[in-house]
Amino acid sequence: SAVISQKPSRDICQRGTSLTIQCQVDSQVTMMFWYRQQPGQSLTLIATANQGSEATYESGFVIDKFPISRPNLTFSTLTVSNMSPEDSSIYLCSVGGGGTGKNTEAFFGQGTRLTVV
Amino acid sequence: DAKTTQPTSMDCAEGRAANLPCNHSTISGNEYVYWYRQIHSQGPQYIIHGLKNNETNEMASLIITEDRKSSTLILPHATLRDTAVYYCIVRDAGNMLTFGGGTRLMVKP
């Protein structure tokens, strides 16, 4: 199993500003994933963060808006840039979930609840 | 496009079995069926997964039809703490999880 810590757990931010969310895992992992969950909605994958290379973004998400860092195998950050009220969501960090061996379950952090005013 | 179809919501009486259906009629041969749940204000939690055979663990049972076009997650004795949104996900090796709308299960006393 993996224990994931996200910081901050919640924040209220002014529009036009940026927020950096941190994700710390208690073990080394190759890939880390960032999801967004808009109010009342399901989870949508933003990007996959690989150590030593640029993040891979899903359709509809761009690096300028959601820059990601992955300095080592246990840590990643997601920045929500130039925020608007539409960015108000829960942002979740996840590890695991790849492959079909017995250790294929994905683990999620508790999420960061962002409100943009 | 969503790979799975689930009812939007379901109710279940406490102590009774909760049977959550999922349709995945376009599933391909190498795709697994995964179930996760999300309790309010928490990150999703893995429940169970399977390919062809029925599976059981300490949390739940997964029944997959012979043609693999549908499955049912069974919580044998639902408790109030099982109230959550349950996601049925189809994925193959190496692909990331793609969440659909899920089923909001309400366990009532």
PDB file of C-alpha atoms in Angstrom:
ATOM      1  CA  SER A   1       0.000   0.000   0.000  1.00  0.00           C
ATOM      2  CA  ALA A   2       0.964   3.633  -0.263  1.00  0.00           C
ATOM      3  CA  VAL A   3       0.238   6.569   1.998  1.00  0.00           C
ATOM      4  CA  ILE A   4      -0.198   9.881   0.223  1.00  0.00           C
ATOM      5  CA  SER A   5      -0.125  13.258   1.914  1.00  0.00           C
ATOM      6  CA  GLN A   6      -1.446  16.327   0.143  1.00  0.00           C
ATOM      7  CA  LYS A   7      -0.973  19.919   1.176  1.00  0.00           C
ATOM      8  CA  PRO A   8      -2.885  22.107   1.605  1.00  0.00           C
ATOM      9  CA  SER A   9      -6.078  20.221   2.379  1.00  0.00           C
ATOM     10  CA  ARG A  10      -8.111  23.253   1.391  1.00  0.00           C
ATOM     11  CA  ASP A  11      -7.620  26.855   0.382  1.00  0.00           C
ATOM     12  CA  ILE A  12      -9.579  29.901  -0.673  1.00  0.00           C
ATOM     13  CA  CYS A  13      -7.761  31.956  -3.289  1.00  0.00           C
ATOM     14  CA  GLN A  14      -8.286  35.192  -5.147  1.00  0.00           C
ATOM     15  CA  ARG A  15      -8.835  35.039  -8.881  1.00  0.00           C
ATOM     16  CA  GLY A  16      -5.722  35.711 -10.910  1.00  0.00           C
ATOM     17  CA  THR A  17      -3.404  34.156  -8.348  1.00  0.00           C
ATOM     18  CA  SER A  18      -1.716  30.745  -8.385  1.00  0.00           C
ATOM     19  CA  LEU A  19      -1.707  27.876  -5.928  1.00  0.00           C
ATOM     20  CA  THR A  20       0.819  25.062  -5.682  1.00  0.00           C
ATOM     21  CA  ILE A  21      -0.395  21.747  -4.301  1.00  0.00           C
ATOM     22  CA  GLN A  22       2.102  19.299  -2.887  1.00  0.00           C
ATOM     23  CA  CYS A  23       1.885  15.509  -2.958  1.00  0.00           C
ATOM     24  CA  GLN A  24       4.187  13.327  -0.858  1.00  0.00           C
ATOM     25  CA  VAL A  25       4.225   9.521  -1.065  1.00  0.00           C
ATOM     26  CA  ASP A  26       5.732   7.232   1.552  1.00  0.00           C
ATOM     27  CA  SER A  27       7.428   5.039  -1.055  1.00  0.00           C
ATOM     28  CA  GLN A  28       9.169   5.499  -4.373  1.00  0.00           C
ATOM     29  CA  VAL A  29       6.851   5.348  -7.362  1.00  0.00           C
ATOM     30  CA  THR A  30       7.474   5.749 -11.054  1.00  0.00           C
ATOM     31  CA  MET A  31       4.306   7.572 -12.004  1.00  0.00           C
ATOM     32  CA  MET A  32       2.136   9.983 -10.090  1.00  0.00           C
ATOM     33  CA  PHE A  33      -1.210  11.217 -11.349  1.00  0.00           C
ATOM     34  CA  TRP A  34      -3.156  14.402 -10.813  1.00  0.00           C
ATOM     35  CA  TYR A  35      -6.951  14.449 -11.019  1.00  0.00           C
ATOM     36  CA  ARG A  36      -9.548  17.173 -10.809  1.00  0.00           C
ATOM     37  CA  GLN A  37     -13.007  16.690  -9.370  1.00  0.00           C
ATOM     38  CA  GLN A  38     -15.358  19.558 -10.044  1.00  0.00           C
ATOM     39  CA  PRO A  39     -18.317  20.067  -7.685  1.00  0.00           C
ATOM     40  CA  GLY A  40     -20.734  17.174  -7.925  1.00  0.00           C
ATOM     41  CA  GLN A  41     -18.756  15.554 -10.716  1.00  0.00           C
ATOM     42  CA  SER A  42     -16.544  12.524 -11.182  1.00  0.00           C
ATOM     43  CA  LEU A  43     -12.762  12.558 -11.369  1.00  0.00           C
ATOM     44  CA  THR A  44     -10.939  13.707 -14.496  1.00  0.00           C
ATOM     45  CA  LEU A  45      -7.277  12.965 -15.097  1.00  0.00           C
ATOM     46  CA  ILE A  46      -5.235  16.122 -15.591  1.00  0.00           C
ATOM     47  CA  ALA A  47      -1.775  14.684 -16.199  1.00  0.00           C
ATOM     48  CA  THR A  48       0.734  11.972 -15.440  1.00  0.00           C
ATOM     49  CA  ALA A  49       3.921  13.104 -13.701  1.00  0.00           C
ATOM     50  CA  ASN A  50       7.028  11.085 -14.491  1.00  0.00           C
ATOM     51  CA  GLN A  51      10.283  11.576 -12.652  1.00  0.00           C
ATOM     52  CA  GLY A  52      12.975  12.950 -14.933  1.00  0.00           C
ATOM     53  CA  SER A  53      10.716  13.930 -17.799  1.00  0.00           C
ATOM     54  CA  GLU A  54       7.937  16.339 -18.613  1.00  0.00           C
ATOM     55  CA  ALA A  55       4.444  15.545 -17.471  1.00  0.00           C
ATOM     56  CA  THR A  56       1.976  14.085 -19.937  1.00  0.00           C
ATOM     57  CA  TYR A  57      -1.245  16.106 -20.116  1.00  0.00           C
ATOM     58  CA  GLU A  58      -4.695  14.852 -21.015  1.00  0.00           C
ATOM     59  CA  SER A  59      -6.851  16.531 -23.596  1.00  0.00           C
ATOM     60  CA  GLY A  60      -8.160  19.841 -22.336  1.00  0.00           C
ATOM     61  CA  PHE A  61      -5.317  20.463 -19.903  1.00  0.00           C
ATOM     62  CA  VAL A  62      -2.165  22.441 -20.723  1.00  0.00           C
ATOM     63  CA  ILE A  63       1.158  22.935 -19.026  1.00  0.00           C
ATOM     64  CA  ASP A  64       0.833  26.720 -18.844  1.00  0.00           C
ATOM     65  CA  LYS A  65      -2.305  26.390 -16.735  1.00  0.00           C
ATOM     66  CA  PHE A  66      -1.287  23.341 -14.690  1.00  0.00           C
ATOM     67  CA  PRO A  67       2.506  23.172 -14.467  1.00  0.00           C
ATOM     68  CA  ILE A  68       3.739  20.049 -12.706  1.00  0.00           C
ATOM     69  CA  SER A  69       7.025  19.276 -11.047  1.00  0.00           C
ATOM     70  CA  ARG A  70       8.406  15.839 -10.210  1.00  0.00           C
ATOM     71  CA  PRO A  71      11.810  16.340  -8.609  1.00  0.00           C
ATOM     72  CA  ASN A  72      12.104  12.804  -7.186  1.00  0.00           C
ATOM     73  CA  LEU A  73      10.314   9.484  -6.881  1.00  0.00           C
ATOM     74  CA  THR A  74       8.290  10.427  -3.792  1.00  0.00           C
ATOM     75  CA  PHE A  75       7.151  13.974  -4.467  1.00  0.00           C
ATOM     76  CA  SER A  76       5.234  16.045  -6.994  1.00  0.00           C
ATOM     77  CA  THR A  77       3.566  19.430  -7.179  1.00  0.00           C
ATOM     78  CA  LEU A  78       0.678  20.716  -9.255  1.00  0.00           C
ATOM     79  CA  THR A  79       0.240  24.445  -9.720  1.00  0.00           C
ATOM     80  CA  VAL A  80      -3.092  25.937 -10.688  1.00  0.00           C
ATOM     81  CA  SER A  81      -2.142  29.165 -12.441  1.00  0.00           C
ATOM     82  CA  ASN A  82      -4.038  32.407 -13.001  1.00  0.00           C
ATOM     83  CA  MET A  83      -7.042  30.996 -11.217  1.00  0.00           C
ATOM     84  CA  SER A  84     -10.655  31.758 -12.006  1.00  0.00           C
ATOM     85  CA  PRO A  85     -13.811  30.620 -10.185  1.00  0.00           C
ATOM     86  CA  GLU A  86     -14.123  27.792 -12.737  1.00  0.00           C
ATOM     87  CA  ASP A  87     -10.987  26.266 -11.209  1.00  0.00           C
ATOM     88  CA  SER A  88     -12.823  25.677  -7.943  1.00  0.00           C
ATOM     89  CA  SER A  89     -12.523  21.917  -7.537  1.00  0.00           C
ATOM     90  CA  ILE A  90     -10.959  19.160  -5.519  1.00  0.00           C
ATOM     91  CA  TYR A  91      -7.516  18.256  -6.828  1.00  0.00           C
ATOM     92  CA  LEU A  92      -6.290  14.740  -6.066  1.00  0.00           C
ATOM     93  CA  CYS A  93      -2.918  13.091  -6.301  1.00  0.00           C
ATOM     94  CA  SER A  94      -2.740   9.358  -7.043  1.00  0.00           C
ATOM     95  CA  VAL A  95      -0.143   6.621  -7.419  1.00  0.00           C
ATOM     96  CA  GLY A  96      -0.314   3.064  -8.633  1.00  0.00           C
ATOM     97  CA  GLY A  97      -3.024   1.638 -10.843  1.00  0.00           C
ATOM     98  CA  GLY A  98      -0.796   0.533 -13.681  1.00  0.00           C
ATOM     99  CA  GLY A  99      -0.215  -3.049 -14.754  1.00  0.00           C
ATOM    100  CA  THR A 100      -2.207  -6.154 -14.025  1.00  0.00           C
ATOM    101  CA  GLY A 101      -0.192  -7.817 -11.291  1.00  0.00           C
ATOM    102  CA  LYS A 102      -1.563  -8.130  -7.804  1.00  0.00           C
ATOM    103  CA  ASN A 103      -0.375  -4.646  -6.860  1.00  0.00           C
ATOM    104  CA  THR A 104      -2.525  -2.808  -9.329  1.00  0.00           C
ATOM    105  CA  GLU A 105      -4.740  -0.819  -7.078  1.00  0.00           C
ATOM    106  CA  ALA A 106      -4.435   2.939  -7.184  1.00  0.00           C
ATOM    107  CA  PHE A 107      -4.056   4.997  -4.033  1.00  0.00           C
ATOM    108  CA  PHE A 108      -5.347   8.510  -3.663  1.00  0.00           C
ATOM    109  CA  GLY A 109      -4.573  11.405  -1.415  1.00  0.00           C
ATOM    110  CA  GLN A 110      -7.342  13.080   0.529  1.00  0.00           C
ATOM    111  CA  GLY A 111      -7.459  15.876  -1.998  1.00  0.00           C
ATOM    112  CA  THR A 112      -7.087  19.633  -1.939  1.00  0.00           C
ATOM    113  CA  ARG A 113     -10.356  21.519  -1.920  1.00  0.00           C
ATOM    114  CA  LEU A 114      -9.799  24.775  -3.801  1.00  0.00           C
ATOM    115  CA  THR A 115     -12.245  27.636  -3.845  1.00  0.00           C
ATOM    116  CA  VAL A 116     -11.512  30.613  -6.081  1.00  0.00           C
ATOM    117  CA  VAL A 117     -13.298  33.848  -5.270  1.00  0.00           C
TER     118      VAL A 117
ATOM    119  CA  ASP B   1     -16.864   8.102 -24.363  1.00  0.00           C
ATOM    120  CA  ALA B   2     -17.836   6.330 -21.169  1.00  0.00           C
ATOM    121  CA  LYS B   3     -16.930   2.661 -21.149  1.00  0.00           C
ATOM    122  CA  THR B   4     -19.319   1.812 -18.328  1.00  0.00           C
ATOM    123  CA  THR B   5     -22.928   2.540 -17.455  1.00  0.00           C
ATOM    124  CA  GLN B   6     -24.131   2.604 -13.866  1.00  0.00           C
ATOM    125  CA  PRO B   7     -27.373   3.696 -12.204  1.00  0.00           C
ATOM    126  CA  THR B   8     -27.075   7.187 -10.818  1.00  0.00           C
ATOM    127  CA  SER B   9     -28.224   6.238  -7.353  1.00  0.00           C
ATOM    128  CA  MET B  10     -29.407   3.332  -5.224  1.00  0.00           C
ATOM    129  CA  ASP B  11     -30.714   2.807  -1.724  1.00  0.00           C
ATOM    130  CA  CYS B  12     -30.020  -0.157   0.522  1.00  0.00           C
ATOM    131  CA  ALA B  13     -31.207  -1.084   4.005  1.00  0.00           C
ATOM    132  CA  GLU B  14     -28.546  -1.437   6.655  1.00  0.00           C
ATOM    133  CA  GLY B  15     -27.526  -5.069   7.129  1.00  0.00           C
ATOM    134  CA  ARG B  16     -28.833  -6.152   3.753  1.00  0.00           C
ATOM    135  CA  ALA B  17     -26.750  -6.947   0.707  1.00  0.00           C
ATOM    136  CA  ALA B  18     -26.092  -4.086  -1.675  1.00  0.00           C
ATOM    137  CA  ASN B  19     -25.909  -5.163  -5.313  1.00  0.00           C
ATOM    138  CA  LEU B  20     -24.463  -2.521  -7.606  1.00  0.00           C
ATOM    139  CA  PRO B  21     -24.729  -3.241 -11.339  1.00  0.00           C
ATOM    140  CA  CYS B  22     -22.443  -2.064 -14.099  1.00  0.00           C
ATOM    141  CA  ASN B  23     -22.760  -2.456 -17.850  1.00  0.00           C
ATOM    142  CA  HIS B  24     -19.609  -2.590 -19.958  1.00  0.00           C
ATOM    143  CA  SER B  25     -20.844  -4.018 -23.225  1.00  0.00           C
ATOM    144  CA  THR B  26     -17.823  -2.823 -25.251  1.00  0.00           C
ATOM    145  CA  ILE B  27     -15.215  -4.367 -22.957  1.00  0.00           C
ATOM    146  CA  SER B  28     -12.328  -5.969 -24.794  1.00  0.00           C
ATOM    147  CA  GLY B  29     -10.568  -9.209 -23.948  1.00  0.00           C
ATOM    148  CA  ASN B  30      -7.636  -7.699 -22.068  1.00  0.00           C
ATOM    149  CA  GLU B  31      -9.601  -5.161 -20.060  1.00  0.00           C
ATOM    150  CA  TYR B  32     -10.199  -5.575 -16.362  1.00  0.00           C
ATOM    151  CA  VAL B  33     -13.177  -4.426 -14.347  1.00  0.00           C
ATOM    152  CA  TYR B  34     -12.230  -2.313 -11.331  1.00  0.00           C
ATOM    153  CA  TRP B  35     -14.407  -0.942  -8.555  1.00  0.00           C
ATOM    154  CA  TYR B  36     -13.563   2.044  -6.403  1.00  0.00           C
ATOM    155  CA  ARG B  37     -15.637   4.015  -3.958  1.00  0.00           C
ATOM    156  CA  GLN B  38     -15.453   7.573  -2.740  1.00  0.00           C
ATOM    157  CA  ILE B  39     -16.805   8.423   0.650  1.00  0.00           C
ATOM    158  CA  HIS B  40     -17.708  12.075   1.067  1.00  0.00           C
ATOM    159  CA  SER B  41     -14.681  14.381   1.369  1.00  0.00           C
ATOM    160  CA  GLN B  42     -12.197  11.557   0.859  1.00  0.00           C
ATOM    161  CA  GLY B  43     -10.118  10.284  -2.044  1.00  0.00           C
ATOM    162  CA  PRO B  44     -11.311   7.196  -3.925  1.00  0.00           C
ATOM    163  CA  GLN B  45     -10.632   3.827  -2.312  1.00  0.00           C
ATOM    164  CA  TYR B  46      -9.913   0.598  -4.174  1.00  0.00           C
ATOM    165  CA  ILE B  47     -12.436  -2.184  -3.578  1.00  0.00           C
ATOM    166  CA  ILE B  48     -11.841  -5.061  -5.968  1.00  0.00           C
ATOM    167  CA  HIS B  49     -11.046  -5.960  -9.561  1.00  0.00           C
ATOM    168  CA  GLY B  50     -11.422  -8.932 -11.893  1.00  0.00           C
ATOM    169  CA  LEU B  51     -10.962 -10.137 -15.448  1.00  0.00           C
ATOM    170  CA  LYS B  52     -13.239 -13.141 -16.053  1.00  0.00           C
ATOM    171  CA  ASN B  53     -13.691 -15.032 -12.822  1.00  0.00           C
ATOM    172  CA  ASN B  54     -15.733 -13.915  -9.885  1.00  0.00           C
ATOM    173  CA  GLU B  55     -13.648 -12.397  -7.125  1.00  0.00           C
ATOM    174  CA  THR B  56     -14.110 -11.972  -3.392  1.00  0.00           C
ATOM    175  CA  ASN B  57     -12.124 -10.123  -0.771  1.00  0.00           C
ATOM    176  CA  GLU B  58     -12.755  -8.777   2.702  1.00  0.00           C
ATOM    177  CA  MET B  59     -14.706  -5.826   1.354  1.00  0.00           C
ATOM    178  CA  ALA B  60     -16.889  -7.190  -1.405  1.00  0.00           C
ATOM    179  CA  SER B  61     -17.590  -9.734  -4.120  1.00  0.00           C
ATOM    180  CA  LEU B  62     -17.435  -9.104  -7.841  1.00  0.00           C
ATOM    181  CA  ILE B  63     -19.632 -11.131 -10.155  1.00  0.00           C
ATOM    182  CA  ILE B  64     -18.769 -10.891 -13.858  1.00  0.00           C
ATOM    183  CA  THR B  65     -21.137 -12.356 -16.431  1.00  0.00           C
ATOM    184  CA  GLU B  66     -19.835 -15.037 -18.747  1.00  0.00           C
ATOM    185  CA  ASP B  67     -19.879 -12.684 -21.751  1.00  0.00           C
ATOM    186  CA  ARG B  68     -18.147 -10.025 -19.573  1.00  0.00           C
ATOM    187  CA  LYS B  69     -20.573  -7.361 -20.717  1.00  0.00           C
ATOM    188  CA  SER B  70     -21.763  -6.610 -17.221  1.00  0.00           C
ATOM    189  CA  SER B  71     -20.799  -7.088 -13.620  1.00  0.00           C
ATOM    190  CA  THR B  72     -22.211  -6.662 -10.131  1.00  0.00           C
ATOM    191  CA  LEU B  73     -20.453  -5.484  -7.018  1.00  0.00           C
ATOM    192  CA  ILE B  74     -21.910  -7.055  -3.902  1.00  0.00           C
ATOM    193  CA  LEU B  75     -21.491  -5.639  -0.417  1.00  0.00           C
ATOM    194  CA  PRO B  76     -22.824  -8.577   1.604  1.00  0.00           C
ATOM    195  CA  HIS B  77     -23.912  -6.710   4.730  1.00  0.00           C
ATOM    196  CA  ALA B  78     -24.100  -2.996   4.040  1.00  0.00           C
ATOM    197  CA  THR B  79     -23.450  -0.598   6.898  1.00  0.00           C
ATOM    198  CA  LEU B  80     -24.067   3.118   7.157  1.00  0.00           C
ATOM    199  CA  ARG B  81     -20.361   3.660   6.531  1.00  0.00           C
ATOM    200  CA  ASP B  82     -20.751   2.080   3.093  1.00  0.00           C
ATOM    201  CA  THR B  83     -22.674   5.145   1.940  1.00  0.00           C
ATOM    202  CA  ALA B  84     -20.517   6.458  -0.898  1.00  0.00           C
ATOM    203  CA  VAL B  85     -20.228   6.889  -4.648  1.00  0.00           C
ATOM    204  CA  TYR B  86     -19.180   3.609  -6.279  1.00  0.00           C
ATOM    205  CA  TYR B  87     -17.255   3.717  -9.537  1.00  0.00           C
ATOM    206  CA  CYS B  88     -17.049   0.845 -12.001  1.00  0.00           C
ATOM    207  CA  ILE B  89     -14.026   1.250 -14.263  1.00  0.00           C
ATOM    208  CA  VAL B  90     -12.822  -0.748 -17.252  1.00  0.00           C
ATOM    209  CA  ARG B  91      -9.131  -0.577 -18.055  1.00  0.00           C
ATOM    210  CA  ASP B  92      -6.349  -2.603 -19.589  1.00  0.00           C
ATOM    211  CA  ALA B  93      -2.762  -3.039 -18.473  1.00  0.00           C
ATOM    212  CA  GLY B  94      -0.942   0.227 -18.231  1.00  0.00           C
ATOM    213  CA  ASN B  95      -3.915   2.475 -18.865  1.00  0.00           C
ATOM    214  CA  MET B  96      -4.906   5.029 -16.346  1.00  0.00           C
ATOM    215  CA  LEU B  97      -8.181   4.956 -14.496  1.00  0.00           C
ATOM    216  CA  THR B  98     -11.024   6.704 -16.304  1.00  0.00           C
ATOM    217  CA  PHE B  99     -13.852   7.497 -13.917  1.00  0.00           C
ATOM    218  CA  GLY B 100     -17.462   7.598 -15.060  1.00  0.00           C
ATOM    219  CA  GLY B 101     -20.379   9.017 -13.142  1.00  0.00           C
ATOM    220  CA  GLY B 102     -20.611   6.242 -10.574  1.00  0.00           C
ATOM    221  CA  THR B 103     -23.539   5.110  -8.413  1.00  0.00           C
ATOM    222  CA  ARG B 104     -24.394   7.030  -5.296  1.00  0.00           C
ATOM    223  CA  LEU B 105     -25.277   4.343  -2.737  1.00  0.00           C
ATOM    224  CA  MET B 106     -27.264   5.442   0.263  1.00  0.00           C
ATOM    225  CA  VAL B 107     -27.424   2.918   3.098  1.00  0.00           C
ATOM    226  CA  LYS B 108     -30.396   3.621   5.321  1.00  0.00           C
ATOM    227  CA  PRO B 109     -31.043   2.477   8.898  1.00  0.00           C
TER     228      PRO B 109
END
